[in-house]
PDB file of C-alpha atoms in Angstrom:
ATOM      1  CA  UNK A   9      17.709  16.747   2.572  1.00  0.00           C
ATOM      2  CA  UNK A  10      19.302  15.852   5.707  1.00  0.00           C
ATOM      3  CA  UNK A  11      18.812  12.385   7.805  1.00  0.00           C
ATOM      4  CA  UNK A  12      17.110  14.599  10.581  1.00  0.00           C
ATOM      5  CA  UNK A  13      14.750  15.941   7.816  1.00  0.00           C
ATOM      6  CA  UNK A  14      13.830  12.667   6.188  1.00  0.00           C
ATOM      7  CA  UNK A  15      13.273  11.254   9.695  1.00  0.00           C
ATOM      8  CA  UNK A  16      10.772  14.081  10.705  1.00  0.00           C
ATOM      9  CA  UNK A  17       9.080  13.543   7.258  1.00  0.00           C
ATOM     10  CA  UNK A  18       8.702  10.013   7.935  1.00  0.00           C
ATOM     11  CA  UNK A  19       7.351  10.535  11.452  1.00  0.00           C
ATOM     12  CA  UNK A  20       5.022  13.098   9.870  1.00  0.00           C
ATOM     13  CA  UNK A  21       3.637  10.491   7.278  1.00  0.00           C
ATOM     14  CA  UNK A  22       3.433   7.782  10.178  1.00  0.00           C
ATOM     15  CA  UNK A  23       1.079  10.175  12.253  1.00  0.00           C
ATOM     16  CA  UNK A  24      -1.056  10.952   9.527  1.00  0.00           C
ATOM     17  CA  UNK A  25      -1.663   7.611   8.598  1.00  0.00           C
ATOM     18  CA  UNK A  26      -2.127   6.734  12.130  1.00  0.00           C
ATOM     19  CA  UNK A  27      -4.869   9.315  12.414  1.00  0.00           C
ATOM     20  CA  UNK A  28      -6.410   8.072   9.059  1.00  0.00           C
ATOM     21  CA  UNK A  29      -6.758   4.561  10.518  1.00  0.00           C
ATOM     22  CA  UNK A  30      -8.560   5.771  13.504  1.00  0.00           C
ATOM     23  CA  UNK A  31     -10.692   7.759  11.175  1.00  0.00           C
ATOM     24  CA  UNK A  32     -11.541   4.797   9.084  1.00  0.00           C
ATOM     25  CA  UNK A  33     -12.151   2.640  12.194  1.00  0.00           C
ATOM     26  CA  UNK A  34     -14.886   5.001  13.411  1.00  0.00           C
ATOM     27  CA  UNK A  35     -16.601   5.858  10.111  1.00  0.00           C
ATOM     28  CA  UNK A  36     -19.675   3.629   9.191  1.00  0.00           C
ATOM     29  CA  UNK A  37     -18.991   3.830   5.620  1.00  0.00           C
ATOM     30  CA  UNK A  38     -17.214   0.468   4.920  1.00  0.00           C
ATOM     31  CA  UNK A  39     -19.942  -0.801   2.760  1.00  0.00           C
ATOM     32  CA  UNK A  40     -22.830   1.392   1.070  1.00  0.00           C
ATOM     33  CA  UNK A  41     -25.873   0.692  -0.783  1.00  0.00           C
ATOM     34  CA  UNK A  42     -25.244  -0.246  -4.605  1.00  0.00           C
ATOM     35  CA  UNK A  43     -27.467   1.633  -6.861  1.00  0.00           C
ATOM     36  CA  UNK A  44     -28.153  -0.827  -9.595  1.00  0.00           C
ATOM     37  CA  UNK A  45     -31.227  -1.911 -11.639  1.00  0.00           C
ATOM     38  CA  UNK A  46     -34.350  -1.350  -9.372  1.00  0.00           C
ATOM     39  CA  UNK A  47     -32.280   0.424  -6.717  1.00  0.00           C
ATOM     40  CA  UNK A  48     -31.315   3.330  -9.142  1.00  0.00           C
ATOM     41  CA  UNK A  49     -34.201   5.429  -7.522  1.00  0.00           C
ATOM     42  CA  UNK A  50     -34.282   4.800  -3.870  1.00  0.00           C
ATOM     43  CA  UNK A  51     -35.568   6.966  -0.832  1.00  0.00           C
ATOM     44  CA  UNK A  52     -32.602   5.805   1.642  1.00  0.00           C
ATOM     45  CA  UNK A  53     -29.054   4.906   1.466  1.00  0.00           C
ATOM     46  CA  UNK A  54     -27.550   2.192   3.844  1.00  0.00           C
ATOM     47  CA  UNK A  55     -24.089   2.517   5.478  1.00  0.00           C
ATOM     48  CA  UNK A  56     -22.521  -0.261   7.232  1.00  0.00           C
ATOM     49  CA  UNK A  57     -19.442   0.002   9.286  1.00  0.00           C
ATOM     50  CA  UNK A  58     -17.339  -1.963  12.025  1.00  0.00           C
ATOM     51  CA  UNK A  59     -19.424  -0.572  14.926  1.00  0.00           C
ATOM     52  CA  UNK A  60     -22.792   0.643  13.525  1.00  0.00           C
ATOM     53  CA  UNK A  61     -24.888   0.666  10.577  1.00  0.00           C
ATOM     54  CA  UNK A  62     -26.686   4.082   9.518  1.00  0.00           C
ATOM     55  CA  UNK A  63     -29.958   4.761   7.112  1.00  0.00           C
ATOM     56  CA  UNK A  64     -29.624   8.133   5.383  1.00  0.00           C
ATOM     57  CA  UNK A  65     -32.947   9.328   4.111  1.00  0.00           C
ATOM     58  CA  UNK A  66     -33.534  11.303   0.843  1.00  0.00           C
ATOM     59  CA  UNK A  67     -34.518  14.288   2.863  1.00  0.00           C
ATOM     60  CA  UNK A  68     -31.076  14.301   4.545  1.00  0.00           C
ATOM     61  CA  UNK A  69     -31.988  12.676   8.000  1.00  0.00           C
ATOM     62  CA  UNK A  70     -29.656   9.999   9.296  1.00  0.00           C
ATOM     63  CA  UNK A  71     -30.428   7.235  11.518  1.00  0.00           C
ATOM     64  CA  UNK A  72     -27.624   5.175  13.219  1.00  0.00           C
ATOM     65  CA  UNK A  73     -27.779   2.099  15.325  1.00  0.00           C
ATOM     66  CA  UNK A  74     -25.090   0.298  17.150  1.00  0.00           C
ATOM     67  CA  UNK A  75     -24.675  -3.297  16.792  1.00  0.00           C
ATOM     68  CA  UNK A  76     -26.385  -5.186  19.451  1.00  0.00           C
ATOM     69  CA  UNK A  77     -24.286  -8.240  19.783  1.00  0.00           C
ATOM     70  CA  UNK A  78     -20.608  -8.747  19.108  1.00  0.00           C
ATOM     71  CA  UNK A  79     -20.692 -12.504  18.756  1.00  0.00           C
ATOM     72  CA  UNK A  80     -23.356 -12.399  15.906  1.00  0.00           C
ATOM     73  CA  UNK A  81     -21.428 -10.235  13.828  1.00  0.00           C
ATOM     74  CA  UNK A  82     -19.649 -11.614  10.644  1.00  0.00           C
ATOM     75  CA  UNK A  83     -15.873 -12.656  11.086  1.00  0.00           C
ATOM     76  CA  UNK A  84     -14.738  -9.789   8.934  1.00  0.00           C
ATOM     77  CA  UNK A  85     -16.407  -7.219  11.027  1.00  0.00           C
ATOM     78  CA  UNK A  86     -15.093  -8.982  14.295  1.00  0.00           C
ATOM     79  CA  UNK A  87     -11.496  -9.118  12.681  1.00  0.00           C
ATOM     80  CA  UNK A  88     -11.725  -5.679  11.345  1.00  0.00           C
ATOM     81  CA  UNK A  89     -12.735  -4.399  14.957  1.00  0.00           C
ATOM     82  CA  UNK A  90      -9.775  -6.402  16.654  1.00  0.00           C
ATOM     83  CA  UNK A  91      -7.172  -5.336  13.902  1.00  0.00           C
ATOM     84  CA  UNK A  92      -8.065  -1.479  13.717  1.00  0.00           C
ATOM     85  CA  UNK A  93      -7.920  -1.330  17.562  1.00  0.00           C
ATOM     86  CA  UNK A  94      -4.725  -3.138  17.725  1.00  0.00           C
ATOM     87  CA  UNK A  95      -3.267  -0.648  15.033  1.00  0.00           C
ATOM     88  CA  UNK A  96      -4.427   2.395  16.829  1.00  0.00           C
ATOM     89  CA  UNK A  97      -2.690   1.369  20.103  1.00  0.00           C
ATOM     90  CA  UNK A  98       0.469   0.234  18.216  1.00  0.00           C
ATOM     91  CA  UNK A  99       0.346   3.468  16.355  1.00  0.00           C
ATOM     92  CA  UNK A 100       0.761   5.264  19.565  1.00  0.00           C
ATOM     93  CA  UNK A 101       3.471   3.251  20.871  1.00  0.00           C
ATOM     94  CA  UNK A 102       5.432   3.858  17.452  1.00  0.00           C
ATOM     95  CA  UNK A 103       4.968   7.477  17.814  1.00  0.00           C
ATOM     96  CA  UNK A 104       6.424   7.491  21.490  1.00  0.00           C
ATOM     97  CA  UNK A 105       9.112   5.053  20.554  1.00  0.00           C
ATOM     98  CA  UNK A 106      10.308   7.055  17.435  1.00  0.00           C
ATOM     99  CA  UNK A 107      10.129  10.347  19.428  1.00  0.00           C
ATOM    100  CA  UNK A 108      12.471   9.060  21.979  1.00  0.00           C
ATOM    101  CA  UNK A 109      14.998   8.154  19.551  1.00  0.00           C
ATOM    102  CA  UNK A 110      14.684  10.781  16.879  1.00  0.00           C
ATOM    103  CA  UNK A 111      17.647  12.860  16.056  1.00  0.00           C
ATOM    104  CA  UNK A 112      15.647  15.926  16.965  1.00  0.00           C
ATOM    105  CA  UNK A 113      15.169  15.085  20.486  1.00  0.00           C
ATOM    106  CA  UNK A 114      17.511  14.722  23.517  1.00  0.00           C
ATOM    107  CA  UNK A 115      15.912  11.778  25.240  1.00  0.00           C
ATOM    108  CA  UNK A 116      18.985   9.660  24.687  1.00  0.00           C
ATOM    109  CA  UNK A 117      22.438  10.268  23.939  1.00  0.00           C
ATOM    110  CA  UNK A 118      23.379   9.917  20.258  1.00  0.00           C
ATOM    111  CA  UNK A 119      24.675   6.452  19.513  1.00  0.00           C
ATOM    112  CA  UNK A 120      23.613   2.894  18.301  1.00  0.00           C
ATOM    113  CA  UNK A 121      21.113   2.428  21.036  1.00  0.00           C
ATOM    114  CA  UNK A 122      19.131   5.661  19.734  1.00  0.00           C
ATOM    115  CA  UNK A 123      19.351   4.504  15.975  1.00  0.00           C
ATOM    116  CA  UNK A 124      17.926   0.942  17.109  1.00  0.00           C
ATOM    117  CA  UNK A 125      15.038   2.731  18.903  1.00  0.00           C
ATOM    118  CA  UNK A 126      14.366   4.518  15.867  1.00  0.00           C
ATOM    119  CA  UNK A 127      14.335   1.709  13.786  1.00  0.00           C
ATOM    120  CA  UNK A 128      11.968   0.047  16.146  1.00  0.00           C
ATOM    121  CA  UNK A 129       9.595   2.818  15.653  1.00  0.00           C
ATOM    122  CA  UNK A 130       9.646   2.621  12.131  1.00  0.00           C
ATOM    123  CA  UNK A 131       9.307  -1.175  12.088  1.00  0.00           C
ATOM    124  CA  UNK A 132       6.019  -0.808  14.264  1.00  0.00           C
ATOM    125  CA  UNK A 133       4.703   1.710  11.810  1.00  0.00           C
ATOM    126  CA  UNK A 134       5.154  -0.743   9.015  1.00  0.00           C
ATOM    127  CA  UNK A 135       3.544  -3.467  11.121  1.00  0.00           C
ATOM    128  CA  UNK A 136       0.574  -1.226  11.462  1.00  0.00           C
ATOM    129  CA  UNK A 137       0.372  -0.801   7.872  1.00  0.00           C
ATOM    130  CA  UNK A 138       0.346  -4.336   7.230  1.00  0.00           C
ATOM    131  CA  UNK A 139      -2.003  -5.286   9.982  1.00  0.00           C
ATOM    132  CA  UNK A 140      -4.681  -2.744   8.866  1.00  0.00           C
ATOM    133  CA  UNK A 141      -4.421  -3.920   5.420  1.00  0.00           C
ATOM    134  CA  UNK A 142      -5.964  -7.230   6.263  1.00  0.00           C
ATOM    135  CA  UNK A 143      -9.474  -6.110   6.977  1.00  0.00           C
ATOM    136  CA  UNK A 144      -9.469  -3.555   4.311  1.00  0.00           C
ATOM    137  CA  UNK A 145      -8.724  -6.235   1.584  1.00  0.00           C
ATOM    138  CA  UNK A 146     -11.101  -8.689   3.348  1.00  0.00           C
ATOM    139  CA  UNK A 147     -13.899  -6.189   3.104  1.00  0.00           C
ATOM    140  CA  UNK A 148     -13.267  -5.312  -0.333  1.00  0.00           C
ATOM    141  CA  UNK A 149     -13.200  -9.121  -1.671  1.00  0.00           C
ATOM    142  CA  UNK A 150     -16.603  -9.717   0.045  1.00  0.00           C
ATOM    143  CA  UNK A 151     -17.887  -6.496  -1.395  1.00  0.00           C
ATOM    144  CA  UNK A 152     -16.711  -7.281  -4.895  1.00  0.00           C
ATOM    145  CA  UNK A 153     -17.687 -11.062  -4.914  1.00  0.00           C
ATOM    146  CA  UNK A 154     -21.164 -10.498  -3.724  1.00  0.00           C
ATOM    147  CA  UNK A 155     -21.537  -7.516  -6.467  1.00  0.00           C
ATOM    148  CA  UNK A 156     -20.805  -9.855  -9.083  1.00  0.00           C
ATOM    149  CA  UNK A 157     -22.679 -13.002  -7.591  1.00  0.00           C
ATOM    150  CA  UNK A 158     -25.809 -13.254  -9.630  1.00  0.00           C
ATOM    151  CA  UNK A 159     -27.491 -15.354  -6.762  1.00  0.00           C
ATOM    152  CA  UNK A 160     -27.125 -12.044  -4.375  1.00  0.00           C
ATOM    153  CA  UNK A 161     -30.623 -10.114  -4.664  1.00  0.00           C
ATOM    154  CA  UNK A 162     -29.821  -6.541  -6.084  1.00  0.00           C
ATOM    155  CA  UNK A 163     -31.322  -5.047  -2.805  1.00  0.00           C
ATOM    156  CA  UNK A 164     -28.451  -6.742  -0.765  1.00  0.00           C
ATOM    157  CA  UNK A 165     -25.523  -5.724  -2.980  1.00  0.00           C
ATOM    158  CA  UNK A 166     -23.131  -3.361  -1.743  1.00  0.00           C
ATOM    159  CA  UNK A 167     -20.438  -1.239  -2.958  1.00  0.00           C
ATOM    160  CA  UNK A 168     -17.010  -0.171  -1.143  1.00  0.00           C
ATOM    161  CA  UNK A 169     -17.407   2.911   1.089  1.00  0.00           C
ATOM    162  CA  UNK A 170     -15.168   5.888   1.646  1.00  0.00           C
ATOM    163  CA  UNK A 171     -13.645   4.305   4.825  1.00  0.00           C
ATOM    164  CA  UNK A 172     -11.940   1.701   2.720  1.00  0.00           C
ATOM    165  CA  UNK A 173     -10.229   4.284   0.493  1.00  0.00           C
ATOM    166  CA  UNK A 174      -9.373   6.303   3.511  1.00  0.00           C
ATOM    167  CA  UNK A 175      -7.909   3.058   5.228  1.00  0.00           C
ATOM    168  CA  UNK A 176      -5.935   2.321   2.022  1.00  0.00           C
ATOM    169  CA  UNK A 177      -4.395   5.752   1.850  1.00  0.00           C
ATOM    170  CA  UNK A 178      -3.640   5.438   5.787  1.00  0.00           C
ATOM    171  CA  UNK A 179      -1.841   2.205   4.904  1.00  0.00           C
ATOM    172  CA  UNK A 180       0.169   3.860   2.128  1.00  0.00           C
ATOM    173  CA  UNK A 181       1.285   6.567   4.477  1.00  0.00           C
ATOM    174  CA  UNK A 182       2.269   4.029   7.453  1.00  0.00           C
ATOM    175  CA  UNK A 183       4.316   1.900   5.147  1.00  0.00           C
ATOM    176  CA  UNK A 184       6.007   4.674   3.485  1.00  0.00           C
ATOM    177  CA  UNK A 185       6.749   6.570   6.734  1.00  0.00           C
ATOM    178  CA  UNK A 186       8.062   3.658   8.435  1.00  0.00           C
ATOM    179  CA  UNK A 187      10.520   2.645   5.463  1.00  0.00           C
ATOM    180  CA  UNK A 188      11.750   6.421   5.546  1.00  0.00           C
ATOM    181  CA  UNK A 189      12.483   6.175   9.354  1.00  0.00           C
ATOM    182  CA  UNK A 190      14.081   2.732   8.796  1.00  0.00           C
ATOM    183  CA  UNK A 191      16.156   3.743   6.293  1.00  0.00           C
ATOM    184  CA  UNK A 192      17.310   7.238   7.377  1.00  0.00           C
ATOM    185  CA  UNK A 193      18.196   5.324  10.769  1.00  0.00           C
ATOM    186  CA  UNK A 194      20.256   2.744   9.122  1.00  0.00           C
ATOM    187  CA  UNK A 195      22.203   4.928   6.917  1.00  0.00           C
ATOM    188  CA  UNK A 196      23.011   7.139   9.820  1.00  0.00           C
ATOM    189  CA  UNK A 197      24.065   4.068  11.838  1.00  0.00           C
ATOM    190  CA  UNK A 198      26.403   3.033   8.857  1.00  0.00           C
ATOM    191  CA  UNK A 199      28.070   6.350   9.093  1.00  0.00           C
ATOM    192  CA  UNK A 200      28.706   6.276  12.655  1.00  0.00           C
ATOM    193  CA  UNK A 201      29.744   2.504  12.798  1.00  0.00           C
ATOM    194  CA  UNK A 202      33.414   3.217  11.944  1.00  0.00           C
ATOM    195  CA  UNK A 203      34.651   6.340  13.733  1.00  0.00           C
ATOM    196  CA  UNK A 204      38.059   7.524  12.886  1.00  0.00           C
ATOM    197  CA  UNK A 205      40.318   8.146  15.947  1.00  0.00           C
ATOM    198  CA  UNK A 206      43.390  10.314  15.867  1.00  0.00           C
ATOM    199  CA  UNK A 207      46.473   9.987  18.229  1.00  0.00           C
ATOM    200  CA  UNK A 208      48.988  12.736  18.979  1.00  0.00           C
ATOM    201  CA  UNK A 209      52.392  11.926  17.699  1.00  0.00           C
ATOM    202  CA  UNK A 210      54.684  10.521  20.088  1.00  0.00           C
ATOM    203  CA  UNK A 211      57.592  12.577  21.155  1.00  0.00           C
ATOM    204  CA  UNK A 212      60.539  11.274  23.139  1.00  0.00           C
ATOM    205  CA  UNK A 213      61.301  12.944  26.663  1.00  0.00           C
ATOM    206  CA  UNK A 214      64.643  14.309  27.612  1.00  0.00           C
ATOM    207  CA  UNK A 215      65.961  10.856  28.663  1.00  0.00           C
ATOM    208  CA  UNK A 216      65.070   9.451  25.226  1.00  0.00           C
ATOM    209  CA  UNK A 217      61.832   7.464  26.270  1.00  0.00           C
ATOM    210  CA  UNK A 218      58.536   8.235  25.187  1.00  0.00           C
ATOM    211  CA  UNK A 219      56.120   9.718  27.523  1.00  0.00           C
ATOM    212  CA  UNK A 220      53.147   7.527  28.537  1.00  0.00           C
ATOM    213  CA  UNK A 221      50.504  10.116  28.162  1.00  0.00           C
ATOM    214  CA  UNK A 222      51.236  10.170  24.376  1.00  0.00           C
ATOM    215  CA  UNK A 223      49.779   6.723  24.018  1.00  0.00           C
ATOM    216  CA  UNK A 224      46.152   6.777  23.001  1.00  0.00           C
TER     217      UNK A 224
END
C-alpha cells in the first residue's frame, strides 16, 4: 500500500471518529437505568446524557427534557459538554489541515512544509482522541462506582449507555487514524530528506579550460 493510500485511510478513520464523537455528544444515552432487584420489571426506562434526560415508557412513548441550569449540573456533565464540543471543533480543524497537506491535493507544493502540515493534522486527531477519552472514562468510573456502592439505592443505580461505547469506538478511530497520518508523513519526509543530485561531466573547451556552465 502506497503512502498516499495509507494517508487517505488515516484521514477516513479520523473523519469517522470525528462523526462518532459528534454522535456520542448528542445522544442522551450516557447513563441508563439499571434493572436489578426490584427494578427488573419497570414501566419506564431513564436515559441521561450531556444535554438532556429522557424517559421511555413501556408503551414506546419517549419524553425528553433539556437540563434547565448549566451551573447546577454535576462536574462530569459540564466537563463532558466542554470537551466534546472542543473535540468537535478541533476535528473540523484537523480535517481542513490534513486535506491541505495531503498528497492527493494540490493546495501546496510537495516539500517539507506540506509534510509538516499533514503531521500537524494527524497530531490534532490524536489530541482529539485523548481529550474525548477524559469524559468517557470519568462517566464510566462514576457509573461503575455507584453500581457497586451498597449505599446507593437500587432505583438510582445506572449502567453505561450506548453513547459511551460509541465514544470509545470513535476514540480508537481518532487515535489510529492520527497515528497513520503521522507515520505516513514522517516516512515520506525521510525519503525526501536526502535528494540525490547529479551533475554533468565537465568537459574541457578548445582552449583547455573548463566551461563554467558545466559546474552545478
